[in-house]
């Protein structure tokens, strides 16, 4: 029965996850982030002019999460959340333990089961459900004064949210971003997708300065640090006109609260 979900997805049939998983699907429920977009703050890149680089950065991230750039048969980046239940309604109905792990998912997706990357270790999270109240939104005072669009998602019930903790997020094919106060939340009303979703977490100035990556602007590769593209950093082209720097969960450390709007989908995951 574990192949039912693959058959349904392949032929585009709308399915109720309750029918797929409950009493039939012998694996714990697993979801994979399918889109992730930084919505606050916006990065600015010094490229001839001071350019809003949000679309360039998000396109780079999502390309690695949906394509096989190195031709090894796997999508370049896959972040899997595995809930320790096989009952879909428990996700928004009960406190759960889940694990988040970098994984190998086949390209194209759903052509086989996803499985943990070799050497990857799971990070365990505790999730809290809500059938009435919002699960997660922006922390007051941490949104950019620029009033970016689209806005930060507010995750309304039925939903789940993870408890705050330290977490390392893999964004760009091996580049790891340390976040404190990390939380993830998603709305789930049954079916094979979770949407909308939100990830928020705080990156310190020191960690942002150490986070190196390459983004393509008009086809040209630029080697950057995360810190230099965020307003408020001394080397950012928008500073001092715009300052998006915040204080971290400890009320002392300077850096940035990052907000990512996400969507996820249910996948087959072989954790053995």
Coordinates of C-alpha atoms in Angstrom, one line a residue:
X1 CA 0.0 0.0 0.0
X2 CA 2.9 2.4 0.4
X3 CA 2.9 3.0 -3.3
X4 CA -0.6 4.4 -3.4
X5 CA 0.5 8.0 -2.9
X6 CA 2.9 7.8 -5.8
X7 CA 0.3 6.4 -8.2
X8 CA -2.2 9.1 -7.2
X9 CA 0.3 11.9 -7.6
X10 CA 1.5 10.6 -10.9
X11 CA -1.9 10.6 -12.5
X12 CA -2.9 14.0 -10.9
X13 CA -5.8 12.5 -8.9
X14 CA -7.0 14.7 -6.0
X15 CA -6.8 12.5 -2.9
X16 CA -7.7 12.8 0.7
X17 CA -4.7 12.2 2.9
X18 CA -6.9 10.6 5.5
X19 CA -7.7 7.8 3.0
X20 CA -4.1 7.4 2.0
X21 CA -2.6 7.2 5.4
X22 CA -5.1 6.1 8.0
X23 CA -4.8 2.4 8.7
X24 CA -3.2 1.7 5.3
X25 CA -0.1 3.8 4.9
X26 CA 2.5 2.1 7.1
X27 CA 4.9 5.0 7.3
X28 CA 4.9 8.1 9.5
X29 CA 3.7 11.2 7.6
X30 CA 6.5 13.2 5.9
X31 CA 6.4 16.6 4.2
X32 CA 8.9 18.3 1.9
X33 CA 9.3 22.1 1.5
X34 CA 8.4 22.7 -2.1
X35 CA 8.7 26.5 -2.2
X36 CA 10.6 28.9 0.2
X37 CA 10.8 32.6 -0.2
X38 CA 12.5 35.2 1.9
X39 CA 9.9 38.0 2.3
X40 CA 11.4 40.1 5.1
X41 CA 13.8 41.7 5.1
X42 CA 14.6 42.2 1.5
X43 CA 18.2 41.8 0.4
X44 CA 19.8 44.6 -1.5
X45 CA 22.8 44.0 -3.9
X46 CA 25.3 46.6 -5.0
X47 CA 25.2 45.8 -8.8
X48 CA 25.8 49.0 -10.8
X49 CA 23.0 50.4 -8.7
X50 CA 21.6 49.4 -5.3
X51 CA 19.2 46.6 -6.5
X52 CA 16.5 44.8 -4.6
X53 CA 17.9 41.3 -4.9
X54 CA 14.9 39.4 -3.3
X55 CA 13.8 37.7 -6.5
X56 CA 17.3 36.8 -7.5
X57 CA 18.0 35.2 -4.1
X58 CA 14.6 33.4 -3.9
X59 CA 15.0 32.1 -7.5
X60 CA 18.4 30.7 -6.6
X61 CA 17.1 29.0 -3.5
X62 CA 14.0 27.5 -5.2
X63 CA 16.0 26.4 -8.2
X64 CA 18.1 24.2 -5.8
X65 CA 15.0 22.9 -4.1
X66 CA 13.3 21.9 -7.3
X67 CA 16.0 20.9 -9.8
X68 CA 18.9 18.5 -10.3
X69 CA 21.7 20.9 -11.1
X70 CA 24.5 18.4 -10.8
X71 CA 22.8 15.6 -12.6
X72 CA 23.1 13.0 -9.9
X73 CA 19.4 12.0 -10.0
X74 CA 18.4 13.8 -6.9
X75 CA 16.9 17.2 -6.3
X76 CA 19.8 19.4 -5.0
X77 CA 18.1 20.4 -1.7
X78 CA 15.3 18.7 0.1
X79 CA 14.2 19.5 3.7
X80 CA 11.9 16.8 5.1
X81 CA 9.8 17.1 8.2
X82 CA 8.7 13.6 9.5
X83 CA 5.9 13.6 12.0
X84 CA 5.9 10.7 14.4
X85 CA 2.3 9.7 13.5
X86 CA 0.6 8.0 10.6
X87 CA -2.7 9.9 11.3
X88 CA -3.1 13.1 9.3
X89 CA -5.6 14.7 11.6
X90 CA -3.1 14.4 14.5
X91 CA -0.9 17.1 12.8
X92 CA -3.3 19.8 13.7
X93 CA -4.9 17.9 16.6
X94 CA -2.2 16.7 19.0
X95 CA 1.2 17.7 20.4
X96 CA 3.8 15.8 18.4
X97 CA 7.5 15.1 18.0
X98 CA 8.8 15.5 14.5
X99 CA 12.3 15.4 12.9
X100 CA 13.7 17.7 10.3
X101 CA 16.4 16.3 8.1
X102 CA 18.2 17.1 4.9
X103 CA 17.2 14.4 2.4
X104 CA 17.8 13.0 -1.0
X105 CA 14.6 13.1 -3.1
X106 CA 14.5 11.8 -6.6
X107 CA 14.3 14.0 -9.7
X108 CA 11.5 14.1 -10.8
X109 CA 9.9 14.2 -7.3
X110 CA 7.5 11.3 -6.5
X111 CA 9.3 8.9 -8.9
X112 CA 10.6 7.1 -5.8
X113 CA 10.8 7.6 -2.1
X114 CA 12.9 10.3 -0.5
X115 CA 15.5 9.1 2.0
X116 CA 18.0 10.8 4.4
X117 CA 21.2 12.2 3.0
X118 CA 24.2 10.1 3.8
X119 CA 25.6 11.4 7.0
X120 CA 22.7 13.7 7.8
X121 CA 21.4 13.9 11.3
X122 CA 17.8 14.8 12.2
X123 CA 16.9 17.8 14.3
X124 CA 14.0 17.0 16.6
X125 CA 11.2 19.6 17.0
X126 CA 8.1 19.7 19.2
X127 CA 4.9 20.8 17.5
X128 CA 1.8 22.3 19.0
X129 CA -1.5 22.2 17.2
X130 CA -4.4 24.8 17.0
X131 CA -7.9 24.4 15.7
X132 CA -8.9 28.0 16.7
X133 CA -6.0 30.5 17.1
X134 CA -3.3 31.6 14.7
X135 CA -0.1 29.5 15.0
X136 CA 2.6 31.9 13.8
X137 CA 3.1 35.4 12.4
X138 CA 5.7 38.2 12.7
X139 CA 7.1 39.2 16.0
X140 CA 6.0 42.8 16.7
X141 CA 8.7 45.3 16.0
X142 CA 10.7 43.0 13.8
X143 CA 9.0 43.7 10.4
X144 CA 10.8 46.0 8.1
X145 CA 9.6 49.6 8.0
X146 CA 9.8 49.3 4.2
X147 CA 6.5 47.4 4.3
X148 CA 7.5 44.7 1.8
X149 CA 5.0 42.9 -0.5
X150 CA 4.1 40.1 -0.4
X151 CA 3.7 40.3 3.4
X152 CA 4.8 37.8 6.0
X153 CA 2.3 34.9 6.2
X154 CA 0.0 34.6 9.2
X155 CA -0.7 30.9 9.7
X156 CA -4.3 30.5 10.8
X157 CA -6.0 27.4 12.1
X158 CA -6.1 24.5 11.6
X159 CA -2.4 24.5 11.9
X160 CA 0.7 23.5 13.8
X161 CA 3.7 25.4 15.1
X162 CA 7.1 24.2 16.4
X163 CA 8.5 25.3 19.7
X164 CA 11.4 27.9 19.4
X165 CA 14.8 26.4 19.3
X166 CA 18.3 26.6 17.7
X167 CA 18.3 25.2 14.2
X168 CA 20.5 25.0 11.2
X169 CA 18.7 25.5 7.8
X170 CA 20.2 24.1 4.6
X171 CA 19.3 26.6 1.9
X172 CA 21.8 26.5 -1.0
X173 CA 23.1 23.0 -1.8
X174 CA 25.2 22.6 1.3
X175 CA 25.3 26.2 2.7
X176 CA 24.0 26.0 6.3
X177 CA 22.4 28.9 8.1
X178 CA 22.4 28.9 11.9
X179 CA 19.1 30.3 13.3
X180 CA 18.1 31.0 16.9
X181 CA 14.4 31.1 17.9
X182 CA 13.6 29.0 14.9
X183 CA 10.0 28.1 14.4
X184 CA 8.1 26.6 11.5
X185 CA 4.3 26.6 11.1
X186 CA 1.9 25.4 8.4
X187 CA -1.8 25.4 7.8
X188 CA -3.2 21.9 7.0
X189 CA -6.8 21.1 6.0
X190 CA -6.2 17.6 4.6
X191 CA -5.0 16.6 1.2
X192 CA -1.5 16.4 -0.1
X193 CA -0.3 19.9 0.5
X194 CA 0.3 22.2 3.5
X195 CA -0.2 25.9 2.7
X196 CA 0.4 28.6 3.6
X197 CA 3.5 28.1 5.8
X198 CA 6.0 30.2 7.6
X199 CA 9.6 29.8 8.9
X200 CA 11.1 32.5 11.1
X201 CA 14.4 32.6 12.8
X202 CA 17.1 35.0 13.9
X203 CA 20.6 35.1 12.3
X204 CA 23.3 37.0 14.2
X205 CA 25.5 39.5 12.4
X206 CA 28.5 37.2 13.0
X207 CA 26.8 34.2 11.5
X208 CA 25.4 36.3 8.6
X209 CA 28.9 37.5 7.8
X210 CA 30.2 33.9 7.7
X211 CA 27.4 32.7 5.4
X212 CA 28.8 32.8 1.9
X213 CA 26.8 32.0 -1.3
X214 CA 26.6 32.8 -5.0
X215 CA 23.5 34.5 -6.5
X216 CA 23.0 35.2 -10.2
X217 CA 22.0 38.7 -11.1
X218 CA 21.1 39.2 -14.8
X219 CA 23.0 36.0 -15.5
X220 CA 26.2 37.1 -13.7
X221 CA 27.3 35.2 -10.6
X222 CA 28.0 37.3 -7.5
X223 CA 29.8 35.9 -4.5
X224 CA 28.3 37.4 -1.4
X225 CA 27.9 37.1 2.3
X226 CA 24.4 37.2 3.7
X227 CA 25.2 40.1 6.0
X228 CA 26.4 42.5 3.2
X229 CA 23.0 42.2 1.4
X230 CA 20.8 42.9 4.5
X231 CA 20.0 46.5 5.2
X232 CA 21.6 47.7 8.4
X233 CA 24.9 46.1 7.9
X234 CA 27.7 48.7 7.4
X235 CA 28.6 47.2 3.9
X236 CA 25.0 47.2 2.6
X237 CA 24.1 49.7 -0.1
X238 CA 20.8 50.6 1.5
X239 CA 22.4 51.5 4.8
X240 CA 21.8 54.0 6.5
X241 CA 18.7 54.9 4.5
X242 CA 17.1 51.6 5.6
X243 CA 17.9 49.6 8.7
X244 CA 16.3 46.2 9.1
X245 CA 18.6 45.0 12.0
X246 CA 16.9 43.5 15.1
X247 CA 17.8 42.1 18.4
X248 CA 17.8 38.4 18.9
X249 CA 15.8 36.2 21.4
X250 CA 18.3 37.1 24.1
X251 CA 17.6 40.8 23.7
X252 CA 21.3 41.6 23.2
X253 CA 22.7 40.0 20.0
X254 CA 22.4 42.1 16.9
X255 CA 21.3 40.6 13.6
X256 CA 18.2 40.0 11.6
X257 CA 14.9 38.2 12.1
X258 CA 14.3 36.3 8.8
X259 CA 10.9 35.4 7.6
X260 CA 10.3 32.8 4.8
X261 CA 6.9 32.1 3.4
X262 CA 6.8 28.4 2.5
X263 CA 4.6 25.7 1.0
X264 CA 5.0 21.9 1.5
X265 CA 3.7 18.7 0.1
X266 CA 3.4 15.2 1.5
X267 CA 6.0 12.7 0.2
X268 CA 6.9 9.1 0.6
X269 CA 9.9 9.0 2.9
X270 CA 12.0 5.9 3.7
X271 CA 13.9 6.7 6.9
X272 CA 15.4 3.2 7.3

